[in-house]
Coordinates of C-alpha atoms in Angstrom, one line a residue:
M22 CA -28.5 74.2 -49.9
Q23 CA -25.8 72.0 -51.3
N24 CA -23.0 73.8 -49.4
K25 CA -25.0 73.5 -46.1
A26 CA -25.6 69.9 -46.7
L27 CA -21.9 69.3 -47.5
N28 CA -20.9 71.2 -44.3
R29 CA -23.4 69.1 -42.2
K30 CA -22.0 66.0 -43.8
G31 CA -18.5 67.0 -42.9
G32 CA -19.5 68.0 -39.4
G33 CA -21.9 65.1 -38.5
G34 CA -23.0 62.2 -40.7
T35 CA -26.1 61.6 -38.4
E36 CA -27.6 65.0 -39.2
A37 CA -27.1 64.5 -42.9
R38 CA -28.9 61.1 -42.9
D39 CA -31.7 62.6 -40.8
G40 CA -32.1 65.4 -43.3
A41 CA -32.1 63.0 -46.2
E42 CA -34.7 60.7 -44.7
K43 CA -36.9 63.7 -43.9
E44 CA -36.5 64.9 -47.5
E45 CA -37.4 61.5 -48.9
M46 CA -40.6 61.3 -46.7
E47 CA -41.6 64.7 -48.0
N48 CA -41.1 63.6 -51.5
V49 CA -43.4 60.6 -50.9
V50 CA -46.3 62.8 -49.6
V51 CA -45.8 65.9 -51.8
T52 CA -44.6 65.9 -55.3
A53 CA -41.4 67.8 -56.2
K54 CA -41.8 71.3 -57.5
T55 CA -41.3 71.9 -61.2
S56 CA -39.7 74.8 -62.8
S57 CA -43.2 76.4 -63.4
P58 CA -43.3 80.0 -62.0
S59 CA -46.8 79.5 -60.6
D60 CA -48.1 77.1 -58.0
D61 CA -51.5 77.1 -59.7
D62 CA -49.9 75.4 -62.8
I63 CA -48.8 72.5 -60.7
S64 CA -51.1 69.5 -60.9
P65 CA -51.5 67.6 -57.6
A66 CA -49.9 64.2 -57.5
P67 CA -52.2 61.2 -57.0
P68 CA -52.2 60.0 -53.4
I69 CA -50.1 56.9 -52.6
F70 CA -51.8 54.3 -50.5
F71 CA -49.8 51.7 -48.5
L72 CA -51.6 48.4 -48.8
P73 CA -51.6 46.2 -45.7
P74 CA -49.5 43.0 -45.9
P75 CA -51.3 39.9 -47.3
P76 CA -52.7 37.7 -44.6
P77 CA -50.5 34.7 -43.7
K78 CA -51.3 31.5 -45.4
K79 CA -53.4 29.0 -43.4
A80 CA -51.4 26.2 -42.1
P81 CA -52.2 22.9 -43.8
G82 CA -54.0 20.1 -42.0
G83 CA -56.7 20.1 -39.4
W84 CA -60.4 20.1 -40.1
R85 CA -59.8 22.2 -43.2
S86 CA -58.3 19.2 -44.9
V87 CA -60.4 16.5 -43.3
K88 CA -63.6 17.8 -44.9
Y89 CA -62.2 16.9 -48.3
I90 CA -60.9 13.5 -47.0
L91 CA -64.3 12.7 -45.5
G92 CA -66.0 13.7 -48.8
N93 CA -63.7 11.5 -50.8
E94 CA -64.1 8.6 -48.3
S95 CA -68.0 8.9 -48.4
F96 CA -68.2 8.7 -52.2
E97 CA -65.6 5.9 -52.4
K98 CA -67.5 3.8 -49.8
L99 CA -70.8 4.4 -51.4
A100 CA -69.4 3.2 -54.7
S101 CA -67.6 0.1 -53.3
M102 CA -70.5 -1.0 -51.1
G103 CA -72.9 -0.4 -53.9
L104 CA -71.0 -3.1 -55.8
I105 CA -70.3 -5.6 -53.0
A106 CA -73.9 -5.6 -51.6
N107 CA -75.4 -6.9 -54.8
L108 CA -72.6 -8.6 -56.6
T109 CA -73.9 -12.1 -55.8
V110 CA -77.2 -11.3 -57.3
Y111 CA -75.6 -9.8 -60.4
L112 CA -73.4 -12.9 -61.0
Q113 CA -76.3 -15.3 -60.7
T114 CA -78.9 -13.4 -62.7
R115 CA -76.7 -11.9 -65.4
Y116 CA -73.8 -14.4 -65.8
N117 CA -75.9 -17.5 -65.0
M118 CA -73.3 -18.8 -62.5
D119 CA -74.2 -21.8 -60.4
G120 CA -73.7 -21.8 -56.6
I121 CA -70.1 -23.2 -56.6
Q122 CA -68.7 -21.0 -59.3
L123 CA -70.5 -17.9 -57.9
V124 CA -69.1 -18.4 -54.4
N125 CA -65.6 -19.1 -55.8
V126 CA -65.6 -16.0 -57.9
Y127 CA -66.9 -13.9 -55.0
N128 CA -64.6 -15.3 -52.4
I129 CA -61.5 -15.2 -54.5
W130 CA -62.2 -11.6 -55.5
S131 CA -63.1 -10.6 -51.9
G132 CA -59.9 -12.3 -50.7
S133 CA -57.8 -10.4 -53.3
T134 CA -59.3 -7.1 -52.2
N135 CA -58.0 -7.8 -48.7
V136 CA -54.6 -9.0 -49.8
T137 CA -53.7 -6.1 -52.0
P138 CA -53.8 -3.6 -49.0
L139 CA -50.6 -5.4 -47.7
L140 CA -48.9 -4.5 -51.0
G141 CA -50.4 -1.0 -50.9
A142 CA -49.1 -0.4 -47.3
F143 CA -45.6 -1.4 -48.5
L144 CA -45.7 0.9 -51.5
S145 CA -47.1 3.7 -49.5
D146 CA -44.5 3.6 -46.7
A147 CA -41.5 2.8 -48.9
Y148 CA -42.0 4.8 -52.2
L149 CA -45.3 6.6 -53.0
G150 CA -46.5 8.1 -49.7
R151 CA -50.2 7.9 -48.6
F152 CA -51.4 10.7 -50.9
R153 CA -50.2 9.2 -54.1
T154 CA -51.2 5.7 -53.1
L155 CA -54.8 6.9 -52.3
L156 CA -55.0 8.8 -55.7
F157 CA -53.7 5.8 -57.8
G158 CA -56.0 3.4 -55.9
S159 CA -59.0 5.6 -56.4
M160 CA -58.3 5.8 -60.2
S161 CA -57.9 2.1 -60.5
S162 CA -61.2 1.5 -58.7
F163 CA -62.9 4.0 -61.0
L164 CA -61.6 2.2 -64.1
G165 CA -62.8 -1.2 -62.6
M166 CA -66.2 0.2 -61.9
V167 CA -66.5 1.5 -65.5
V168 CA -65.7 -1.9 -66.8
L169 CA -68.5 -3.5 -64.7
A170 CA -70.9 -0.8 -65.9
L171 CA -70.0 -1.7 -69.5
T172 CA -70.7 -5.4 -68.8
A173 CA -74.2 -4.4 -67.6
G174 CA -74.8 -2.1 -70.5
M175 CA -73.5 -4.2 -73.4
P176 CA -75.3 -7.5 -73.8
K177 CA -72.4 -9.0 -75.8
L178 CA -70.2 -8.9 -72.8
R179 CA -72.3 -11.5 -70.9
P180 CA -74.3 -14.6 -71.7
L181 CA -78.0 -14.5 -72.7
D182 CA -80.5 -13.9 -69.8
C183 CA -82.0 -17.1 -68.4
P184 CA -85.2 -16.8 -66.5
G185 CA -85.2 -20.4 -65.4
V186 CA -82.6 -22.5 -63.6
S187 CA -81.7 -25.1 -66.2
N188 CA -80.3 -25.1 -69.8
C189 CA -78.8 -21.6 -69.2
Q190 CA -76.0 -20.4 -71.4
K191 CA -72.7 -20.3 -69.7
P192 CA -70.4 -17.3 -70.0
Q193 CA -67.6 -17.6 -72.6
D194 CA -64.0 -17.3 -71.5
W195 CA -63.5 -13.9 -73.1
Q196 CA -66.7 -12.6 -71.3
L197 CA -65.3 -13.9 -68.0
G198 CA -62.0 -12.2 -68.9
V199 CA -63.7 -8.8 -69.2
L200 CA -65.6 -9.4 -65.9
Y201 CA -62.4 -10.5 -64.1
S202 CA -60.4 -7.5 -65.5
G203 CA -62.9 -5.2 -63.9
L204 CA -62.9 -7.0 -60.6
G205 CA -59.1 -7.1 -60.8
L206 CA -58.9 -3.3 -61.2
L207 CA -61.2 -2.9 -58.2
A208 CA -59.0 -5.2 -56.1
V209 CA -55.9 -3.1 -57.1
G210 CA -57.8 0.0 -56.1
A211 CA -58.8 -1.4 -52.7
G212 CA -55.1 -2.1 -52.1
G213 CA -54.4 1.6 -52.4
V214 CA -57.4 3.0 -50.6
R215 CA -58.0 0.7 -47.6
P216 CA -54.6 0.9 -45.8
C217 CA -54.2 4.6 -46.3
N218 CA -57.6 6.3 -46.0
I219 CA -57.8 6.5 -42.2
A220 CA -54.0 6.9 -41.8
F221 CA -54.0 9.8 -44.2
G222 CA -56.8 11.5 -42.3
A223 CA -54.9 10.9 -39.0
D224 CA -51.8 12.6 -40.6
Q225 CA -53.7 15.9 -40.6
F226 CA -53.6 16.2 -36.8
D227 CA -50.7 16.7 -34.5
T228 CA -51.2 13.9 -32.0
R229 CA -48.3 15.3 -29.9
T230 CA -50.7 17.9 -28.4
E231 CA -53.8 17.4 -26.4
K232 CA -55.9 19.3 -28.9
G233 CA -54.6 17.2 -31.8
R234 CA -55.5 14.0 -29.9
A235 CA -59.0 15.3 -29.2
Q236 CA -59.4 16.2 -32.9
L237 CA -58.2 12.8 -34.0
E238 CA -60.8 11.1 -31.8
S239 CA -63.5 13.3 -33.3
F240 CA -62.2 12.4 -36.8
F241 CA -62.7 8.7 -36.2
N242 CA -66.3 9.4 -35.1
W243 CA -67.0 11.5 -38.2
W244 CA -65.3 8.9 -40.4
Y245 CA -67.5 6.2 -39.1
F246 CA -70.5 8.4 -39.4
S247 CA -69.8 9.1 -43.1
F248 CA -69.1 5.4 -43.6
T249 CA -72.4 4.5 -42.1
V250 CA -74.4 7.0 -44.2
A251 CA -72.7 5.9 -47.4
L252 CA -73.4 2.3 -46.5
V253 CA -77.1 2.9 -45.8
I254 CA -77.5 4.8 -49.2
A255 CA -75.6 2.0 -51.0
L256 CA -77.7 -0.8 -49.5
T257 CA -81.0 1.0 -50.1
A258 CA -81.1 3.4 -53.0
V259 CA -78.3 1.9 -55.2
V260 CA -79.3 -1.8 -54.6
Y261 CA -83.0 -0.9 -55.3
V262 CA -82.0 0.7 -58.6
Q263 CA -79.9 -2.3 -59.6
T264 CA -82.6 -4.8 -58.8
N265 CA -85.8 -3.1 -59.8
V266 CA -84.8 -0.4 -62.3
S267 CA -81.6 -1.1 -64.3
W268 CA -78.3 -2.7 -63.7
V269 CA -76.7 -0.2 -66.1
I270 CA -77.9 2.8 -64.0
G271 CA -77.2 0.9 -60.8
Y272 CA -73.5 0.4 -61.8
A273 CA -73.2 3.9 -63.4
I274 CA -74.1 5.5 -60.1
P275 CA -71.1 4.0 -58.2
A276 CA -68.8 4.9 -61.2
A277 CA -70.0 8.5 -60.9
C278 CA -69.4 8.4 -57.2
L279 CA -65.9 7.2 -57.6
F280 CA -65.2 10.0 -60.2
S281 CA -66.6 12.5 -57.7
S282 CA -64.4 11.2 -54.9
I283 CA -61.3 11.7 -57.0
I284 CA -62.3 15.3 -57.9
I285 CA -63.0 16.1 -54.3
F286 CA -59.7 14.6 -53.2
L287 CA -57.7 16.6 -55.7
I288 CA -59.5 19.9 -54.9
G289 CA -58.3 19.7 -51.3
K290 CA -54.7 18.9 -52.2
H291 CA -53.4 22.4 -51.2
T292 CA -54.8 21.9 -47.7
Y293 CA -53.2 18.5 -46.9
I294 CA -50.3 17.6 -44.8
I295 CA -48.5 15.3 -47.2
T296 CA -45.7 13.3 -45.4
K297 CA -43.0 11.8 -47.5
S298 CA -42.3 8.1 -47.5
Q299 CA -39.8 7.3 -44.7
G300 CA -39.1 3.7 -45.3
T301 CA -41.2 0.7 -44.4
V302 CA -41.2 -1.7 -41.6
F303 CA -41.4 -4.6 -44.1
V304 CA -37.7 -4.2 -44.8
D305 CA -36.9 -4.2 -41.1
I306 CA -38.9 -7.4 -40.7
A307 CA -37.0 -9.1 -43.5
K308 CA -33.7 -8.0 -42.1
V309 CA -34.5 -9.4 -38.6
I310 CA -35.6 -12.8 -40.1
V311 CA -32.5 -13.0 -42.2
A312 CA -30.1 -12.0 -39.4
A313 CA -31.7 -14.4 -37.0
R314 CA -31.4 -17.2 -39.5
K315 CA -27.7 -16.5 -40.1
K316 CA -27.1 -16.7 -36.4
R317 CA -29.4 -19.7 -35.8
A318 CA -26.4 -21.8 -34.6
V319 CA -25.6 -19.2 -31.8
S320 CA -26.9 -20.2 -28.4
L321 CA -28.4 -17.4 -26.3
E322 CA -27.6 -19.1 -23.1
S323 CA -23.9 -19.5 -23.9
S324 CA -23.8 -15.9 -25.4
S325 CA -25.0 -14.2 -22.2
G326 CA -21.8 -12.2 -22.1
H327 CA -22.5 -10.7 -25.6
P328 CA -24.5 -7.5 -25.5
L329 CA -27.5 -6.7 -27.6
Y330 CA -27.3 -3.9 -30.2
D331 CA -29.7 -1.3 -28.7
P332 CA -28.8 2.2 -29.9
P333 CA -30.9 5.3 -28.9
L334 CA -33.4 6.7 -31.4
T335 CA -32.2 9.4 -33.7
E336 CA -33.7 12.9 -33.8
S337 CA -35.5 12.0 -37.0
D338 CA -37.4 9.3 -35.1
Q339 CA -39.1 11.7 -32.7
R340 CA -42.5 10.1 -33.5
V341 CA -41.2 6.6 -33.0
A342 CA -42.0 4.9 -29.6
K343 CA -38.9 3.3 -28.1
L344 CA -39.7 -0.4 -27.6
A345 CA -38.3 -2.2 -24.6
H346 CA -36.7 -5.6 -24.9
T347 CA -39.0 -8.5 -24.0
D348 CA -38.5 -12.2 -23.5
M349 CA -41.1 -13.3 -26.0
F350 CA -40.0 -15.2 -29.1
K351 CA -36.3 -15.2 -28.0
F352 CA -35.1 -16.8 -31.2
F353 CA -35.3 -13.4 -32.9
D354 CA -33.0 -11.9 -30.3
K355 CA -30.2 -13.5 -32.1
A356 CA -30.6 -10.8 -34.8
A357 CA -29.6 -8.1 -32.3
L358 CA -26.8 -10.2 -30.7
I359 CA -23.3 -8.7 -31.1
T360 CA -21.3 -11.9 -31.5
D361 CA -18.1 -10.1 -32.7
P362 CA -17.1 -6.4 -32.1
S363 CA -16.1 -6.2 -35.8
E364 CA -19.8 -6.2 -36.7
L365 CA -19.8 -2.5 -35.8
D366 CA -17.9 0.2 -37.6
D367 CA -16.0 3.1 -36.1
K368 CA -19.3 5.0 -35.5
G369 CA -20.9 2.1 -33.7
L370 CA -23.2 1.3 -36.6
P371 CA -23.7 -2.2 -38.1
K372 CA -21.5 -2.9 -41.1
N373 CA -24.1 -5.3 -42.5
S374 CA -27.7 -4.5 -41.5
W375 CA -28.8 -7.9 -42.8
R376 CA -26.6 -9.6 -40.1
L377 CA -27.0 -7.3 -37.1
C378 CA -30.3 -5.5 -36.3
S379 CA -31.3 -3.3 -33.4
V380 CA -33.5 -4.3 -30.5
Q381 CA -36.1 -1.8 -31.9
Q382 CA -36.3 -3.8 -35.2
V383 CA -36.5 -7.1 -33.3
E384 CA -39.3 -6.0 -31.0
Q385 CA -41.3 -4.7 -34.0
L386 CA -41.2 -8.2 -35.5
K387 CA -42.2 -9.7 -32.1
L388 CA -45.2 -7.4 -32.0
I389 CA -46.4 -8.7 -35.4
V390 CA -45.7 -12.3 -34.5
G391 CA -47.7 -11.8 -31.3
L392 CA -50.7 -10.9 -33.4
V393 CA -50.8 -14.3 -35.2
P394 CA -52.8 -16.4 -32.6
V395 CA -55.5 -13.8 -32.4
W396 CA -55.4 -13.3 -36.2
F397 CA -56.4 -17.0 -36.6
T398 CA -59.3 -16.4 -34.3
G399 CA -60.5 -13.6 -36.5
I400 CA -60.4 -15.8 -39.5
G401 CA -62.7 -18.2 -37.8
C402 CA -65.2 -15.5 -37.1
F403 CA -65.1 -13.9 -40.5
I404 CA -65.8 -17.3 -42.3
T405 CA -69.3 -17.2 -40.8
M406 CA -69.9 -13.6 -42.0
D407 CA -68.8 -14.7 -45.5
Q408 CA -71.7 -17.2 -45.7
M409 CA -74.3 -14.4 -45.4
N410 CA -72.7 -12.5 -48.3
T411 CA -73.1 -15.4 -50.7
F412 CA -75.4 -18.3 -49.6
G413 CA -77.5 -15.9 -47.4
L414 CA -78.3 -13.8 -50.4
M415 CA -79.0 -16.9 -52.5
Q416 CA -81.6 -17.8 -49.8
A417 CA -83.1 -14.4 -50.2
I418 CA -83.3 -14.8 -53.9
Q419 CA -85.4 -18.0 -53.5
S420 CA -87.6 -16.6 -50.8
N421 CA -90.9 -14.8 -51.1
N422 CA -89.7 -11.1 -51.1
E423 CA -93.2 -9.5 -51.5
V424 CA -94.4 -7.7 -48.3
H425 CA -97.6 -5.8 -48.7
N426 CA -97.3 -5.4 -52.5
F427 CA -93.7 -4.2 -52.1
K428 CA -90.8 -6.4 -53.3
I429 CA -87.8 -6.3 -51.1
P430 CA -84.5 -6.5 -53.0
P431 CA -82.4 -9.4 -51.8
G432 CA -79.4 -7.1 -51.4
W433 CA -81.2 -5.2 -48.7
M434 CA -80.5 -8.1 -46.3
G435 CA -77.0 -6.8 -45.7
L436 CA -78.6 -3.6 -44.4
I437 CA -79.9 -5.5 -41.5
S438 CA -76.4 -6.5 -40.4
M439 CA -75.3 -2.9 -40.5
I440 CA -78.3 -1.6 -38.6
C441 CA -77.8 -4.1 -35.8
L442 CA -74.1 -3.2 -35.6
S443 CA -74.9 0.5 -35.4
I444 CA -77.6 -0.1 -32.8
W445 CA -75.3 -2.0 -30.6
I446 CA -72.5 0.6 -30.8
F447 CA -75.0 3.3 -29.9
I448 CA -76.3 1.4 -26.9
Y449 CA -72.8 0.5 -25.8
E450 CA -71.3 4.0 -26.2
Q451 CA -74.2 6.2 -25.3
I452 CA -76.2 4.2 -22.8
Y453 CA -74.1 1.5 -21.1
L454 CA -70.8 3.3 -20.7
P455 CA -72.2 6.6 -19.3
Q456 CA -74.4 4.7 -16.8
A457 CA -71.5 2.4 -15.8
R458 CA -69.2 5.5 -15.4
K459 CA -71.8 7.1 -13.1
R460 CA -72.0 4.1 -10.9
S461 CA -68.3 3.3 -10.6
K462 CA -66.7 6.6 -11.5
K463 CA -64.6 4.8 -14.1
N464 CA -64.8 4.2 -17.8
I465 CA -65.6 0.5 -17.6
R466 CA -65.5 -1.2 -21.0
F467 CA -65.9 -4.8 -22.0
T468 CA -62.5 -6.5 -22.2
T469 CA -61.2 -7.6 -25.6
R470 CA -61.5 -11.2 -24.5
H471 CA -65.1 -10.9 -23.6
R472 CA -66.1 -9.2 -26.8
I473 CA -64.3 -11.7 -29.0
N474 CA -65.9 -14.6 -27.0
T475 CA -69.3 -12.9 -27.5
G476 CA -68.6 -12.6 -31.3
I477 CA -67.7 -16.3 -31.6
V478 CA -70.9 -17.3 -29.8
M479 CA -72.9 -15.1 -32.2
A480 CA -71.2 -16.9 -35.1
I481 CA -72.4 -20.2 -33.8
L482 CA -75.9 -19.0 -33.3
C483 CA -75.9 -17.4 -36.7
M484 CA -75.2 -20.6 -38.5
V485 CA -77.6 -22.7 -36.4
V486 CA -80.4 -20.2 -37.0
A487 CA -79.5 -20.1 -40.7
A488 CA -79.6 -23.9 -41.0
I489 CA -83.1 -24.1 -39.3
V490 CA -84.5 -21.3 -41.5
E491 CA -83.0 -22.9 -44.7
K492 CA -84.5 -26.3 -44.0
S493 CA -87.9 -24.7 -43.5
R494 CA -87.5 -22.7 -46.7
R495 CA -86.5 -25.7 -48.8
D496 CA -89.2 -27.9 -47.5
A497 CA -91.9 -25.3 -48.3
A498 CA -90.5 -24.9 -51.8
L499 CA -90.4 -28.6 -52.5
K500 CA -93.9 -29.0 -51.1
Q501 CA -95.2 -26.3 -53.4
G502 CA -93.0 -27.5 -56.3
T503 CA -91.7 -24.0 -57.1
L504 CA -88.3 -22.4 -57.4
V505 CA -89.1 -19.6 -55.1
S506 CA -90.3 -20.7 -51.7
P507 CA -93.5 -19.3 -50.3
Q508 CA -91.7 -18.6 -47.0
S509 CA -91.2 -14.9 -46.4
I510 CA -87.8 -13.3 -46.8
L511 CA -88.4 -11.7 -43.4
L512 CA -87.5 -15.0 -41.7
L513 CA -83.9 -14.4 -42.9
L514 CA -83.6 -11.3 -40.7
P515 CA -82.4 -13.1 -37.5
Q516 CA -79.4 -14.7 -39.2
F517 CA -78.3 -11.4 -40.9
A518 CA -78.8 -9.6 -37.6
L519 CA -76.5 -12.1 -35.8
S520 CA -74.0 -11.6 -38.6
G521 CA -73.9 -7.9 -37.8
L522 CA -73.4 -8.7 -34.1
I523 CA -70.4 -10.8 -35.0
E524 CA -68.8 -7.8 -36.6
A525 CA -69.9 -5.5 -33.7
F526 CA -68.3 -7.7 -31.1
A527 CA -65.5 -9.7 -32.7
A528 CA -64.3 -7.7 -35.7
V529 CA -64.3 -4.3 -33.8
A530 CA -62.5 -5.8 -30.8
I531 CA -59.9 -7.5 -33.0
L532 CA -59.3 -4.3 -35.0
E533 CA -59.0 -2.3 -31.7
Y534 CA -56.5 -4.9 -30.4
Y535 CA -54.3 -4.6 -33.5
T536 CA -54.4 -0.8 -33.3
N537 CA -53.4 -0.7 -29.6
H538 CA -50.9 -3.6 -29.9
L539 CA -48.8 -1.9 -32.6
P540 CA -47.1 1.6 -32.2
E541 CA -48.4 4.6 -34.2
T542 CA -45.6 4.3 -36.8
M543 CA -47.0 0.9 -37.7
R544 CA -50.6 2.2 -38.1
T545 CA -50.8 1.4 -41.8
L546 CA -49.5 -2.1 -41.2
S547 CA -52.1 -2.8 -38.5
G548 CA -55.0 -2.0 -41.0
A549 CA -53.4 -4.2 -43.7
I550 CA -53.1 -7.1 -41.3
F551 CA -56.7 -6.8 -40.3
F552 CA -57.9 -6.9 -43.9
L553 CA -55.5 -9.8 -44.5
S554 CA -57.6 -11.8 -42.1
F555 CA -60.6 -11.2 -44.2
S556 CA -58.7 -12.3 -47.2
A557 CA -57.6 -15.5 -45.5
S558 CA -61.1 -16.3 -44.4
S559 CA -62.4 -15.9 -48.0
Y560 CA -59.7 -18.2 -49.4
L561 CA -60.3 -20.8 -46.6
N562 CA -64.0 -20.6 -47.1
T563 CA -63.5 -21.3 -50.9
A564 CA -61.4 -24.3 -50.1
I565 CA -64.0 -25.7 -47.6
I566 CA -66.8 -25.2 -50.0
N567 CA -65.0 -27.0 -52.9
L568 CA -64.0 -29.8 -50.6
V569 CA -67.6 -30.2 -49.3
H570 CA -68.9 -30.2 -52.8
L571 CA -66.4 -32.8 -53.9
V572 CA -67.1 -35.1 -51.0
T573 CA -70.9 -34.8 -50.9
S574 CA -71.5 -34.9 -54.7
N575 CA -69.8 -38.3 -55.0
N576 CA -72.6 -39.9 -52.9
G577 CA -75.3 -40.6 -55.5
K578 CA -77.9 -41.8 -53.0
E579 CA -78.4 -38.4 -51.3
S580 CA -78.5 -34.8 -52.5
P581 CA -75.2 -32.9 -52.3
W582 CA -74.8 -30.2 -49.7
L583 CA -73.8 -27.6 -52.3
G584 CA -73.8 -27.1 -56.1
G585 CA -76.1 -25.9 -58.9
R586 CA -78.2 -22.7 -59.1
D587 CA -81.2 -24.2 -57.2
L588 CA -80.9 -24.3 -53.5
N589 CA -83.9 -26.6 -53.4
K590 CA -81.8 -29.4 -54.8
V591 CA -79.0 -29.3 -52.2
K592 CA -78.7 -29.5 -48.4
L593 CA -77.4 -26.0 -47.5
D594 CA -78.5 -26.5 -43.9
C595 CA -76.0 -29.4 -43.4
F596 CA -73.2 -27.1 -44.6
Y597 CA -74.4 -24.4 -42.2
Y598 CA -74.1 -26.9 -39.3
L599 CA -70.6 -27.7 -40.4
I600 CA -69.6 -24.1 -40.3
A601 CA -71.2 -23.9 -36.8
S602 CA -69.1 -26.8 -35.7
L603 CA -65.9 -25.0 -36.9
A604 CA -67.0 -21.9 -35.0
A605 CA -67.4 -24.0 -31.8
L606 CA -63.8 -25.3 -32.4
N607 CA -62.7 -21.7 -32.8
L608 CA -64.3 -20.9 -29.4
L609 CA -62.2 -23.6 -27.8
Y610 CA -59.0 -22.5 -29.6
F611 CA -59.4 -18.9 -28.5
N612 CA -60.0 -19.7 -24.8
L613 CA -57.4 -22.4 -24.5
F614 CA -54.6 -20.8 -26.5
S615 CA -54.8 -17.5 -28.3
C616 CA -56.5 -15.5 -25.6
R617 CA -53.2 -15.7 -23.6
Y618 CA -51.6 -13.4 -26.1
L619 CA -54.1 -10.7 -25.2
E620 CA -52.4 -10.5 -21.8
K621 CA -48.7 -10.6 -22.6
Q622 CA -46.3 -8.1 -21.0
V623 CA -45.6 -6.7 -24.4
D624 CA -49.1 -5.3 -24.4
K625 CA -48.9 -3.5 -21.0
R626 CA -48.3 -0.1 -22.7
S627 CA -51.7 -0.4 -24.4
E628 CA -53.3 -1.0 -21.0
S629 CA -51.6 2.0 -19.5
R630 CA -52.8 4.1 -22.4
H631 CA -56.4 3.0 -21.7
E632 CA -55.9 3.9 -18.1
E633 CA -54.8 7.4 -19.0
M634 CA -57.8 7.8 -21.3
N635 CA -60.1 6.6 -18.5
E636 CA -58.7 9.0 -16.0
A637 CA -59.0 11.9 -18.5
A638 CA -62.6 10.9 -19.1

């Protein structure tokens, strides 16, 4: 055999290889013979099975990831709204805060929770990425919720309970320190969660494809659905437990929900598309401002011969939309003006990026500056909504909340706002738009201007109605001589319903305007700017309340408009009329000035996107 094999090898290598391969295959199927003289003595070899290759790993992202994100978001919202909805009642009944201190604490904390998302957006885009920012934010919120649960469960951490309205023990500084530390941790957590939760969910879909865009639209619907369900549970079950069962259990439930949200979020980590931080637009904004200031002495008219630095986008910026040069806010064009060829190196890149910026960077800043006029309009709308979260709930506390032997928790009033918001969205999306589409064959939507105008009108009506109801409530209480007015809490429903319609019209329209105005790469920033308007409204509301209290309390002849724990001793209705007057001024400001920025040429690409969506529909 060996000689024949050698001869074949010498005569033709192909035959030798064929024979060897055949011999190897035979050795796989049949075992080699041993030196035993009998075949019966040979034990059969165990059969060899060739296992199929393992199935390929599922690609990350898509609905497989979103189910974990929605689960995390639902529990997080349930926890946060379970705190916010009844915080006013907790501070008044457990920390014995009077009206001014209570409103200041609530507004400053609420404002802080809406400022920190700006910092969270910066850290997410520049260093941490959205996954880590969400994780750290959720952990901070959990710790803050644990601290608040401890204040409810440990009597030493708060002043003694006071059933009346006078001679109540004030909280000590160290007790307030513990309370503020818990609220501070919650504010830090909000900074990590709010700007990244929707953006991280959107990252799981490839919006460059038609399927991905359709999935993203469904994701927004499911996100809002989960948010609504969590809000309803928080405003009913959790608030009821806090008010009628136990504050300890009522705050332990949100803490447990936050812990569950973290666990769900980590379980789904292997399914996520986690994008790395790729820099932040905040640095580009700073560069444009500095570069334009350095060239402030340069005249654009006399420098018409100098070109603007407008390089094409690199391959790494495939998802970035190229922004065309506009004539808005021309001062910032100086940042992209090439006043000296020496500003560029041999490769055509700026030698100093803090002196010469691209047109793309300049236009990004222009887009943000273009939001400012409408941003101020939003602040005016949100101030009205803030009143219902503080003074509106204080009205509910001093109203007769017993209806057919059932006591309605004051915190449930916020549920009315959410129900009215949901009803309007359902009517608008499921009834009005389909009928309008059948009649005109187009997807006719209310314009942003019409919706914001409607929201401002609702704000005026909300304050007028609240003032009328408050005067009636106070007069009934003074006539009976009791702290709690005999007037039913149900008479407060109209003002809370109008507050929900402010959000349904104005807030939703402004958020949609921010989203459409800015490109997709600035998605995180648009959300942070929106929450920043809530923060500004909270801080401005605090300043107005303290100023009104200072001015009206110095007049000894009449009762002050604000102050103290008893609304029967102040004229809250006069304060409501003041806020209604400010809302009327906001209506004039919007229609005479800021509405023009909704129609600038820089926003034409948003309109074209809407037209494409309408045609597709």
